[in-house]
mmCIF file of C-alpha atoms and ligand atoms in Angstrom:
data_model
loop_
_atom_site.group_PDB
_atom_site.id
_atom_site.type_symbol
_atom_site.label_atom_id
_atom_site.label_comp_id
_atom_site.label_asym_id
_atom_site.label_seq_id
_atom_site.Cartn_x
_atom_site.Cartn_y
_atom_site.Cartn_z
ATOM 1 C CA MET A 102 190.974 64.187 121.092
ATOM 2 C CA LYS A 103 187.151 64.888 120.300
ATOM 3 C CA VAL A 104 184.817 64.635 123.398
ATOM 4 C CA THR A 105 182.770 62.403 121.645
ATOM 5 C CA GLU A 106 186.520 59.575 121.623
ATOM 6 C CA HIS A 107 186.411 60.217 125.097
ATOM 7 C CA ILE A 108 183.117 59.027 125.614
ATOM 8 C CA LYS A 109 183.776 56.583 123.249
ATOM 9 C CA ASN A 110 186.858 54.966 124.884
ATOM 10 C CA GLY A 111 184.930 55.073 128.769
ATOM 11 C CA ASN A 112 183.449 51.787 126.909
ATOM 12 C CA GLY A 113 180.275 52.332 129.225
ATOM 13 C CA LYS A 114 181.481 54.131 132.420
ATOM 14 C CA THR A 115 180.919 57.459 133.556
ATOM 15 C CA GLN A 116 183.550 59.735 133.834
ATOM 16 C CA PHE A 117 184.441 62.647 135.266
ATOM 17 C CA SER A 118 185.060 66.370 133.390
ATOM 18 C CA PHE A 119 184.769 69.820 135.803
ATOM 19 C CA GLU A 120 184.717 73.845 133.835
ATOM 20 C CA ILE A 121 186.398 76.315 135.009
ATOM 21 C CA LEU A 122 186.641 80.387 134.575
ATOM 22 C CA PRO A 123 189.089 82.077 133.720
ATOM 23 C CA PRO A 124 190.885 84.386 136.698
ATOM 24 C CA LEU A 125 189.517 87.813 136.744
ATOM 25 C CA LYS A 126 191.968 90.361 135.706
ATOM 26 C CA GLY A 127 194.928 91.196 137.567
ATOM 27 C CA GLU A 128 194.868 87.762 139.032
ATOM 28 C CA ASN A 129 197.249 85.153 138.473
ATOM 29 C CA ILE A 130 197.150 81.919 135.645
ATOM 30 C CA HIS A 131 198.404 80.024 139.169
ATOM 31 C CA SER A 132 194.798 80.731 141.293
ATOM 32 C CA ILE A 133 193.751 78.814 138.086
ATOM 33 C CA PHE A 134 196.348 75.804 138.554
ATOM 34 C CA ASN A 135 195.694 75.940 142.139
ATOM 35 C CA ASN A 136 191.971 74.534 141.794
ATOM 36 C CA ILE A 137 192.687 72.255 138.774
ATOM 37 C CA ASP A 138 195.774 70.093 141.091
ATOM 38 C CA PRO A 139 193.279 68.660 142.752
ATOM 39 C CA LEU A 140 191.190 67.623 141.164
ATOM 40 C CA MET A 141 193.428 66.047 138.525
ATOM 41 C CA GLU A 142 194.192 62.439 140.578
ATOM 42 C CA PHE A 143 190.023 61.945 139.296
ATOM 43 C CA LYS A 144 191.572 62.422 135.168
ATOM 44 C CA PRO A 145 189.242 64.352 133.764
ATOM 45 C CA PRO A 146 189.609 63.375 130.353
ATOM 46 C CA TYR A 147 189.455 67.098 129.494
ATOM 47 C CA ILE A 148 187.847 70.863 131.699
ATOM 48 C CA ASN A 149 186.093 72.864 129.998
ATOM 49 C CA VAL A 150 187.164 77.088 130.549
ATOM 50 C CA THR A 151 184.555 79.035 129.818
ATOM 51 C CA TYR A 152 184.096 83.017 128.382
ATOM 52 C CA HIS A 153 183.079 86.269 128.723
ATOM 53 C CA ARG A 154 182.295 88.752 127.067
ATOM 54 C CA GLU A 155 182.552 92.356 127.898
ATOM 55 C CA GLU A 156 180.309 94.566 130.245
ATOM 56 C CA TYR A 157 179.407 98.112 130.607
ATOM 57 C CA SER A 158 180.203 100.144 132.971
ATOM 58 C CA PHE A 159 178.707 103.360 134.053
ATOM 59 C CA LYS A 160 180.610 105.787 135.773
ATOM 60 C CA GLU A 161 178.758 110.149 136.727
ATOM 61 C CA LEU A 162 181.600 112.663 135.642
ATOM 62 C CA PRO A 163 181.973 115.086 138.007
ATOM 63 C CA ASN A 164 180.598 117.571 134.670
ATOM 64 C CA GLY A 165 177.389 115.321 135.507
ATOM 65 C CA LEU A 166 178.293 114.015 132.092
ATOM 66 C CA ILE A 167 177.938 109.938 131.685
ATOM 67 C CA GLU A 168 180.615 108.003 131.071
ATOM 68 C CA ARG A 169 180.295 103.976 129.871
ATOM 69 C CA LYS A 170 183.413 102.314 129.204
ATOM 70 C CA VAL A 171 183.851 99.148 128.625
ATOM 71 C CA VAL A 172 185.481 96.623 130.704
ATOM 72 C CA ARG A 173 185.958 92.859 129.696
ATOM 73 C CA LYS A 174 186.584 90.820 133.680
ATOM 74 C CA ARG A 175 187.257 87.303 132.639
ATOM 75 C CA PRO A 176 189.467 87.533 129.804
ATOM 76 C CA GLY A 177 192.576 85.374 129.367
ATOM 77 C CA THR A 178 190.176 81.833 127.786
ATOM 78 C CA VAL A 179 192.271 81.456 125.077
ATOM 79 C CA GLY A 180 195.344 81.147 127.411
ATOM 80 C CA ILE A 181 194.066 79.220 129.882
ATOM 81 C CA CYS A 182 193.120 76.730 127.691
ATOM 82 C CA ALA A 183 196.872 76.358 126.388
ATOM 83 C CA ALA A 184 198.143 76.266 129.561
ATOM 84 C CA ILE A 185 195.775 73.889 130.261
ATOM 85 C CA GLN A 186 196.283 71.490 127.055
ATOM 86 C CA ASN A 187 200.065 72.356 127.510
ATOM 87 C CA ARG A 188 201.183 71.789 131.896
ATOM 88 C CA TYR A 189 198.127 68.464 132.066
ATOM 89 C CA HIS A 190 198.405 67.050 129.139
ATOM 90 C CA VAL A 191 194.489 66.879 128.611
ATOM 91 C CA ASP A 192 192.043 68.371 126.408
ATOM 92 C CA ALA A 193 191.031 71.106 127.216
ATOM 93 C CA VAL A 194 187.541 73.167 125.571
ATOM 94 C CA PRO A 195 187.283 76.962 125.376
ATOM 95 C CA HIS A 196 183.462 78.070 125.138
ATOM 96 C CA ILE A 197 183.295 79.947 122.557
ATOM 97 C CA LEU A 198 180.280 82.827 122.015
ATOM 98 C CA CYS A 199 177.998 84.425 119.562
ATOM 99 C CA GLY A 200 177.644 87.495 121.530
ATOM 100 C CA GLY A 201 180.071 90.031 121.053
ATOM 101 C CA PHE A 202 181.775 88.415 117.754
ATOM 102 C CA THR A 203 181.290 89.289 114.514
ATOM 103 C CA LYS A 204 181.848 86.408 111.622
ATOM 104 C CA GLU A 205 185.274 86.782 111.263
ATOM 105 C CA GLU A 206 186.144 87.198 114.145
ATOM 106 C CA THR A 207 184.834 84.145 115.474
ATOM 107 C CA GLU A 208 186.622 82.131 112.390
ATOM 108 C CA ASN A 209 189.669 84.437 113.686
ATOM 109 C CA PHE A 210 189.272 82.586 117.170
ATOM 110 C CA LEU A 211 188.205 79.136 115.665
ATOM 111 C CA ILE A 212 191.787 78.922 113.558
ATOM 112 C CA ASP A 213 193.808 80.490 117.130
ATOM 113 C CA LEU A 214 192.389 77.509 118.503
ATOM 114 C CA GLN A 215 193.289 75.540 115.556
ATOM 115 C CA PHE A 216 196.775 76.404 115.636
ATOM 116 C CA LEU A 217 196.622 75.333 119.710
ATOM 117 C CA GLY A 218 195.560 72.057 118.899
ATOM 118 C CA ILE A 219 192.781 72.352 119.807
ATOM 119 C CA ASP A 220 190.732 69.939 119.263
ATOM 120 C CA ASN A 221 187.525 70.854 120.880
ATOM 121 C CA VAL A 222 185.165 73.640 121.528
ATOM 122 C CA MET A 223 180.725 74.930 123.035
ATOM 123 C CA ALA A 224 179.137 76.555 121.120
ATOM 124 C CA LEU A 225 176.739 79.609 122.706
ATOM 125 C CA ARG A 226 174.942 82.036 122.409
ATOM 126 C CA GLY A 227 175.639 84.052 125.742
ATOM 127 C CA ASP A 228 173.560 85.879 127.462
ATOM 128 C CA ALA A 229 172.787 89.903 127.202
ATOM 129 C CA VAL A 230 174.573 92.291 128.266
ATOM 130 C CA LYS A 231 174.057 93.584 132.211
ATOM 131 C CA SER A 232 172.437 96.662 130.671
ATOM 132 C CA GLU A 233 170.260 95.179 128.221
ATOM 133 C CA THR A 234 167.534 93.091 128.705
ATOM 134 C CA TYR A 235 167.778 91.246 125.480
ATOM 135 C CA PHE A 236 170.611 89.820 123.887
ATOM 136 C CA THR A 237 171.382 91.792 120.969
ATOM 137 C CA PRO A 238 174.148 90.107 118.161
ATOM 138 C CA GLU A 239 176.591 91.570 117.083
ATOM 139 C CA LYS A 240 176.336 93.811 113.922
ATOM 140 C CA ASN A 241 177.294 90.826 110.869
ATOM 141 C CA GLY A 242 177.679 88.440 114.435
ATOM 142 C CA HIS A 243 175.005 85.334 114.912
ATOM 143 C CA LYS A 244 172.400 85.897 116.707
ATOM 144 C CA TYR A 245 171.538 81.989 117.731
ATOM 145 C CA ALA A 246 173.476 79.756 118.569
ATOM 146 C CA CYS A 247 172.540 76.811 115.286
ATOM 147 C CA ASP A 248 173.712 79.357 112.853
ATOM 148 C CA LEU A 249 177.580 79.664 115.405
ATOM 149 C CA VAL A 250 177.064 75.557 114.978
ATOM 150 C CA SER A 251 176.888 76.304 111.913
ATOM 151 C CA GLN A 252 179.454 78.510 110.267
ATOM 152 C CA ILE A 253 182.191 75.769 112.481
ATOM 153 C CA LYS A 254 180.778 73.379 110.058
ATOM 154 C CA ASP A 255 181.671 74.872 106.783
ATOM 155 C CA MET A 256 184.999 75.165 108.700
ATOM 156 C CA ASN A 257 184.917 71.992 109.012
ATOM 157 C CA ASN A 258 184.270 71.139 105.394
ATOM 158 C CA ALA A 259 187.396 73.653 104.350
ATOM 159 C CA THR A 260 184.678 77.132 103.638
ATOM 160 C CA TYR A 261 185.579 80.032 105.235
ATOM 161 C CA LEU A 262 184.059 82.642 104.828
ATOM 162 C CA ASP A 263 186.215 84.433 102.732
ATOM 163 C CA ASP A 264 184.996 82.656 99.048
ATOM 164 C CA GLU A 265 187.428 82.551 97.026
ATOM 165 C CA LEU A 266 189.857 81.582 99.445
ATOM 166 C CA GLN A 267 192.293 78.219 97.715
ATOM 167 C CA ASN A 268 192.915 74.689 98.759
ATOM 168 C CA SER A 269 192.736 75.793 102.438
ATOM 169 C CA SER A 270 192.534 73.079 105.040
ATOM 170 C CA PRO A 271 189.858 71.484 107.306
ATOM 171 C CA THR A 272 189.744 72.427 110.776
ATOM 172 C CA ASP A 273 188.590 69.017 112.317
ATOM 173 C CA PHE A 274 186.774 70.511 115.879
ATOM 174 C CA CYS A 275 184.326 68.457 118.229
ATOM 175 C CA VAL A 276 181.622 70.658 119.051
ATOM 176 C CA GLY A 277 179.022 70.374 122.167
ATOM 177 C CA VAL A 278 176.712 72.824 123.089
ATOM 178 C CA ALA A 279 174.171 73.658 125.495
ATOM 179 C CA GLY A 280 170.969 71.370 127.179
ATOM 180 C CA TYR A 281 168.695 72.789 129.365
ATOM 181 C CA PRO A 282 166.213 70.480 131.526
ATOM 182 C CA GLU A 283 164.189 72.847 133.567
ATOM 183 C CA LYS A 284 164.187 74.752 129.288
ATOM 184 C CA HIS A 285 166.058 77.800 128.642
ATOM 185 C CA MET A 286 164.884 81.195 130.837
ATOM 186 C CA GLU A 287 163.640 82.842 127.571
ATOM 187 C CA ALA A 288 161.714 79.367 126.222
ATOM 188 C CA PRO A 289 158.058 79.560 125.533
ATOM 189 C CA SER A 290 158.400 76.105 126.243
ATOM 190 C CA VAL A 291 160.359 72.910 126.770
ATOM 191 C CA GLU A 292 159.051 71.659 123.923
ATOM 192 C CA SER A 293 160.403 74.916 122.169
ATOM 193 C CA ASP A 294 163.236 75.183 123.319
ATOM 194 C CA ILE A 295 164.242 71.775 122.431
ATOM 195 C CA HIS A 296 163.038 72.097 119.163
ATOM 196 C CA PHE A 297 165.917 74.255 118.431
ATOM 197 C CA LEU A 298 167.987 72.126 120.225
ATOM 198 C CA LYS A 299 167.746 69.714 118.100
ATOM 199 C CA LYS A 300 168.321 72.496 115.322
ATOM 200 C CA LYS A 301 172.458 72.726 116.861
ATOM 201 C CA ILE A 302 172.551 68.682 116.722
ATOM 202 C CA LYS A 303 171.229 69.428 112.455
ATOM 203 C CA ASN A 304 173.829 72.039 112.015
ATOM 204 C CA GLY A 305 176.482 69.731 113.239
ATOM 205 C CA ALA A 306 177.178 69.069 117.572
ATOM 206 C CA LYS A 307 178.684 66.264 118.557
ATOM 207 C CA TYR A 308 177.417 66.404 121.796
ATOM 208 C CA VAL A 309 174.952 68.278 124.168
ATOM 209 C CA VAL A 310 176.288 69.332 127.584
ATOM 210 C CA THR A 311 173.198 70.557 130.190
ATOM 211 C CA GLN A 312 172.807 73.703 132.607
ATOM 212 C CA MET A 313 172.739 72.995 136.170
ATOM 213 C CA PHE A 314 169.983 71.315 137.967
ATOM 214 C CA PHE A 315 169.085 69.688 141.520
ATOM 215 C CA ASP A 316 166.907 67.735 140.754
ATOM 216 C CA ASN A 317 167.668 64.488 138.772
ATOM 217 C CA LYS A 318 164.057 63.918 137.577
ATOM 218 C CA LYS A 319 164.237 66.839 135.729
ATOM 219 C CA PHE A 320 167.014 65.833 133.667
ATOM 220 C CA PHE A 321 165.417 61.845 133.018
ATOM 221 C CA GLU A 322 162.179 63.338 131.510
ATOM 222 C CA PHE A 323 164.618 65.643 129.454
ATOM 223 C CA GLN A 324 166.757 62.914 128.202
ATOM 224 C CA LYS A 325 163.908 61.243 128.161
ATOM 225 C CA LYS A 326 162.154 63.872 125.354
ATOM 226 C CA CYS A 327 164.959 64.003 123.134
ATOM 227 C CA LYS A 328 165.062 60.874 122.328
ATOM 228 C CA ASP A 329 161.217 60.473 122.307
ATOM 229 C CA GLU A 330 162.218 64.055 119.445
ATOM 230 C CA GLY A 331 165.157 61.804 117.801
ATOM 231 C CA ILE A 332 168.304 63.572 119.461
ATOM 232 C CA ASP A 333 170.242 60.826 119.723
ATOM 233 C CA VAL A 334 174.057 62.534 121.070
ATOM 234 C CA PRO A 335 175.246 62.022 123.864
ATOM 235 C CA ILE A 336 174.448 63.749 127.035
ATOM 236 C CA ILE A 337 176.058 65.011 129.656
ATOM 237 C CA PRO A 338 175.112 65.937 132.835
ATOM 238 C CA GLY A 339 176.203 69.787 134.031
ATOM 239 C CA LEU A 340 176.122 69.537 138.367
ATOM 240 C CA LYS A 341 177.164 72.078 141.181
ATOM 241 C CA PRO A 342 176.591 72.191 144.824
ATOM 242 C CA ILE A 343 175.622 74.683 146.839
ATOM 243 C CA ALA A 344 178.391 75.484 148.711
ATOM 244 C CA VAL A 345 176.274 78.788 151.065
ATOM 245 C CA SER A 346 173.036 80.060 152.292
ATOM 246 C CA LYS A 347 172.858 82.915 149.841
ATOM 247 C CA HIS A 348 172.391 80.319 146.524
ATOM 248 C CA LEU A 349 169.220 79.923 147.731
ATOM 249 C CA ASN A 350 168.231 82.913 145.643
ATOM 250 C CA LEU A 351 171.537 83.205 143.749
ATOM 251 C CA ILE A 352 171.207 79.492 141.682
ATOM 252 C CA PRO A 353 167.347 80.297 141.358
ATOM 253 C CA HIS A 354 167.902 84.250 140.047
ATOM 254 C CA ARG A 355 170.774 83.676 137.754
ATOM 255 C CA PHE A 356 170.426 80.682 136.180
ATOM 256 C CA LYS A 357 166.422 80.195 136.016
ATOM 257 C CA VAL A 358 166.143 76.391 138.263
ATOM 258 C CA ASP A 359 164.298 75.524 140.500
ATOM 259 C CA LEU A 360 165.883 73.971 143.944
ATOM 260 C CA PRO A 361 163.981 70.547 145.176
ATOM 261 C CA ASP A 362 162.466 71.346 148.779
ATOM 262 C CA SER A 363 163.372 69.467 150.113
ATOM 263 C CA LEU A 364 167.385 70.558 149.917
ATOM 264 C CA VAL A 365 165.811 74.073 150.327
ATOM 265 C CA ARG A 366 164.757 73.051 153.905
ATOM 266 C CA GLU A 367 167.825 71.154 154.624
ATOM 267 C CA VAL A 368 170.067 74.132 153.962
ATOM 268 C CA ILE A 369 167.256 76.127 156.192
ATOM 269 C CA LYS A 370 168.080 74.162 159.096
ATOM 270 C CA CYS A 371 172.264 74.899 159.002
ATOM 271 C CA LYS A 372 173.666 77.319 161.559
ATOM 272 C CA ASP A 373 176.272 78.080 159.535
ATOM 273 C CA ASN A 374 177.142 77.985 156.029
ATOM 274 C CA LYS A 375 180.372 75.560 156.829
ATOM 275 C CA GLN A 376 177.549 73.312 157.579
ATOM 276 C CA VAL A 377 175.482 74.433 153.899
ATOM 277 C CA ARG A 378 178.633 73.001 151.773
ATOM 278 C CA GLU A 379 178.608 69.664 154.387
ATOM 279 C CA VAL A 380 174.869 69.319 152.899
ATOM 280 C CA GLY A 381 175.777 71.037 148.642
ATOM 281 C CA ILE A 382 177.821 68.218 148.500
ATOM 282 C CA GLU A 383 175.486 65.646 150.285
ATOM 283 C CA TRP A 384 173.028 66.253 147.869
ATOM 284 C CA CYS A 385 175.990 65.769 145.038
ATOM 285 C CA ILE A 386 176.927 62.735 145.531
ATOM 286 C CA ASN A 387 173.718 61.143 145.539
ATOM 287 C CA GLN A 388 172.405 63.021 142.212
ATOM 288 C CA SER A 389 175.880 61.941 140.808
ATOM 289 C CA LYS A 390 176.019 57.633 142.227
ATOM 290 C CA GLU A 391 172.843 58.215 141.073
ATOM 291 C CA LEU A 392 172.870 59.354 137.751
ATOM 292 C CA MET A 393 176.394 56.752 137.053
ATOM 293 C CA ASP A 394 173.635 53.991 138.433
ATOM 294 C CA ALA A 395 171.852 55.343 135.033
ATOM 295 C CA GLY A 396 175.540 55.740 132.673
ATOM 296 C CA VAL A 397 175.526 59.049 131.714
ATOM 297 C CA PRO A 398 178.756 59.421 129.821
ATOM 298 C CA PHE A 399 180.498 62.381 132.162
ATOM 299 C CA LEU A 400 180.050 63.549 135.603
ATOM 300 C CA HIS A 401 180.362 68.090 134.617
ATOM 301 C CA PHE A 402 180.720 69.790 137.257
ATOM 302 C CA TYR A 403 180.418 73.378 137.617
ATOM 303 C CA SER A 404 183.428 74.338 139.977
ATOM 304 C CA MET A 405 183.249 77.858 139.671
ATOM 305 C CA GLY A 406 186.688 78.381 140.485
ATOM 306 C CA LYS A 407 186.668 76.647 143.188
ATOM 307 C CA SER A 408 188.203 72.643 144.075
ATOM 308 C CA ASP A 409 187.379 71.947 147.312
ATOM 309 C CA ASN A 410 184.302 70.714 147.528
ATOM 310 C CA ILE A 411 184.663 68.976 144.295
ATOM 311 C CA LYS A 412 187.554 67.508 145.015
ATOM 312 C CA GLN A 413 185.785 66.195 148.308
ATOM 313 C CA ILE A 414 181.942 64.826 145.349
ATOM 314 C CA ALA A 415 184.724 62.980 143.681
ATOM 315 C CA SER A 416 186.147 61.154 146.381
ATOM 316 C CA GLN A 417 183.231 59.927 147.116
ATOM 317 C CA ILE A 418 181.792 58.560 144.064
ATOM 318 C CA PHE A 419 185.256 57.791 141.590
HETATM 319 P P1 FAD B 730 171.127 79.026 122.115
HETATM 320 O O1 FAD B 730 170.332 77.583 121.622
HETATM 321 O O2 FAD B 730 171.034 79.809 120.851
HETATM 322 O O3 FAD B 730 168.855 79.283 122.944
HETATM 323 C C1 FAD B 730 168.588 80.574 122.952
HETATM 324 C C2 FAD B 730 167.204 80.601 123.265
HETATM 325 O O4 FAD B 730 166.932 80.416 122.071
HETATM 326 C C3 FAD B 730 166.441 79.755 123.739
HETATM 327 O O5 FAD B 730 165.141 79.824 124.139
HETATM 328 C C4 FAD B 730 165.997 78.565 122.313
HETATM 329 O O6 FAD B 730 165.444 78.039 122.564
HETATM 330 C C5 FAD B 730 165.534 79.466 121.285
HETATM 331 N N1 FAD B 730 166.417 79.885 120.191
HETATM 332 C C6 FAD B 730 167.401 78.914 119.890
HETATM 333 N N2 FAD B 730 167.651 78.475 118.196
HETATM 334 C C7 FAD B 730 166.204 79.454 117.901
HETATM 335 C C8 FAD B 730 166.061 79.485 116.687
HETATM 336 N N3 FAD B 730 166.592 79.339 114.922
HETATM 337 N N4 FAD B 730 164.731 80.624 116.526
HETATM 338 C C9 FAD B 730 163.968 81.042 117.489
HETATM 339 N N5 FAD B 730 164.390 80.543 119.009
HETATM 340 C C10 FAD B 730 165.958 80.209 119.201
HETATM 341 N N6 FAD B 730 177.325 82.236 129.094
HETATM 342 C C11 FAD B 730 178.697 82.751 129.140
HETATM 343 O O7 FAD B 730 178.738 83.622 128.555
HETATM 344 N N7 FAD B 730 180.261 82.193 128.742
HETATM 345 C C12 FAD B 730 180.165 80.778 128.893
HETATM 346 O O8 FAD B 730 181.269 80.049 128.750
HETATM 347 C C13 FAD B 730 178.884 80.162 129.407
HETATM 348 N N8 FAD B 730 178.902 79.328 129.069
HETATM 349 C C14 FAD B 730 177.870 77.560 129.458
HETATM 350 C C15 FAD B 730 177.696 76.278 129.665
HETATM 351 C C16 FAD B 730 176.772 75.738 129.537
HETATM 352 C C17 FAD B 730 177.058 73.796 129.968
HETATM 353 C C18 FAD B 730 175.499 76.229 129.792
HETATM 354 C C19 FAD B 730 174.494 75.889 130.179
HETATM 355 C C20 FAD B 730 175.255 77.826 129.584
HETATM 356 C C21 FAD B 730 176.242 78.313 129.368
HETATM 357 N N9 FAD B 730 176.090 80.318 129.463
HETATM 358 C C22 FAD B 730 177.279 80.529 129.278
HETATM 359 C C23 FAD B 730 174.818 80.787 129.166
HETATM 360 C C24 FAD B 730 174.433 81.036 127.968
HETATM 361 O O9 FAD B 730 175.493 81.422 126.490
HETATM 362 C C25 FAD B 730 173.323 80.825 128.044
HETATM 363 O O10 FAD B 730 172.032 80.228 128.745
HETATM 364 C C26 FAD B 730 172.523 81.513 127.151
HETATM 365 O O11 FAD B 730 171.416 82.100 126.449
HETATM 366 C C27 FAD B 730 171.910 80.850 126.036
HETATM 367 O O12 FAD B 730 172.612 80.243 124.897
HETATM 368 P P2 FAD B 730 172.275 79.282 124.208
HETATM 369 O O13 FAD B 730 173.565 78.641 123.393
HETATM 370 O O14 FAD B 730 171.857 78.024 124.640
HETATM 371 O O15 FAD B 730 171.556 79.448 123.027
#
């Protein structure tokens, strides 16, 4: 079932969803199930699975030359989605990227998803690979998520890349896209970022999931700006509880979001990470309650492969 249908079926009640990462190469799928199992009691209608593109590693050889290796540390998005649908009978939402994909590869990826009975995808550009400063699309790939959304919409209208195909069947994907309450790191302004978010909706996206934020005011302002710009699709807030003191630097660095002073002060006061975890859980419960009161359709948790703190939060609010 489509995410938008799950929203409709919620009849205004806030529902629970979460995102998982495929395990590191070499780990087994049970590490994923062990994290999903404890969260199933909160009845998530869908689970997102991130996509991780290749990375380059550089190694100096004895002769002084540098060897470049291409590695994908977390493959398996499609397989995990199939396993989730089969084991839990809930919808899996695979993330699909512009980065690392030609349009042809995108088409084939989507055909695999359709054959597996996957009804939803989250369409993203992806970041620059670690060794590059700026995002570079593949030759004959997409530069922006809005173009990827267009390709999916074309397939939903039975238009494939090979225009000589006859009697082709349409796909029927429900497409989600990313939104940034504190703006995307490359966007010159919130207004410009929202302008391009609107383009993703115009090209066929049906709902938005936000980057994590720790100050609900930023989400409410973003929601209002989107509404003022005519964006009328559901906006789902993304939440992540702080779990270790290292997050104080890592989260702003990696995700380009701010942490409120009062949260930072609480974390600094903690004697150890056990206390930090409690502060993070408490903060996230308060954020969740306020967002629920404001009538958001889903609370979407970034589990990052750890379910215990998400379980504690969910058990207080669902
Ligand atoms: P876009 O919408 O393409 O925007 C990228 C930038 O370009 C923005 O600054 C935007 O304002 C600007 N822009 C957009 N369109 C245009 C245009 N036509 N002309 C000029 N400028 C334009 N990354 C992963 O690698 N794997 C994942 O699974 C993953 N999941 C994510 C899930 C969520 C909910 C979120 C919020 C992010 C996720 N990311 C993931 C990270 C995401 O790939 C990065 O944030 C990436 O840098 C931007 O992706 P986007 O889809 O928002 O890009």
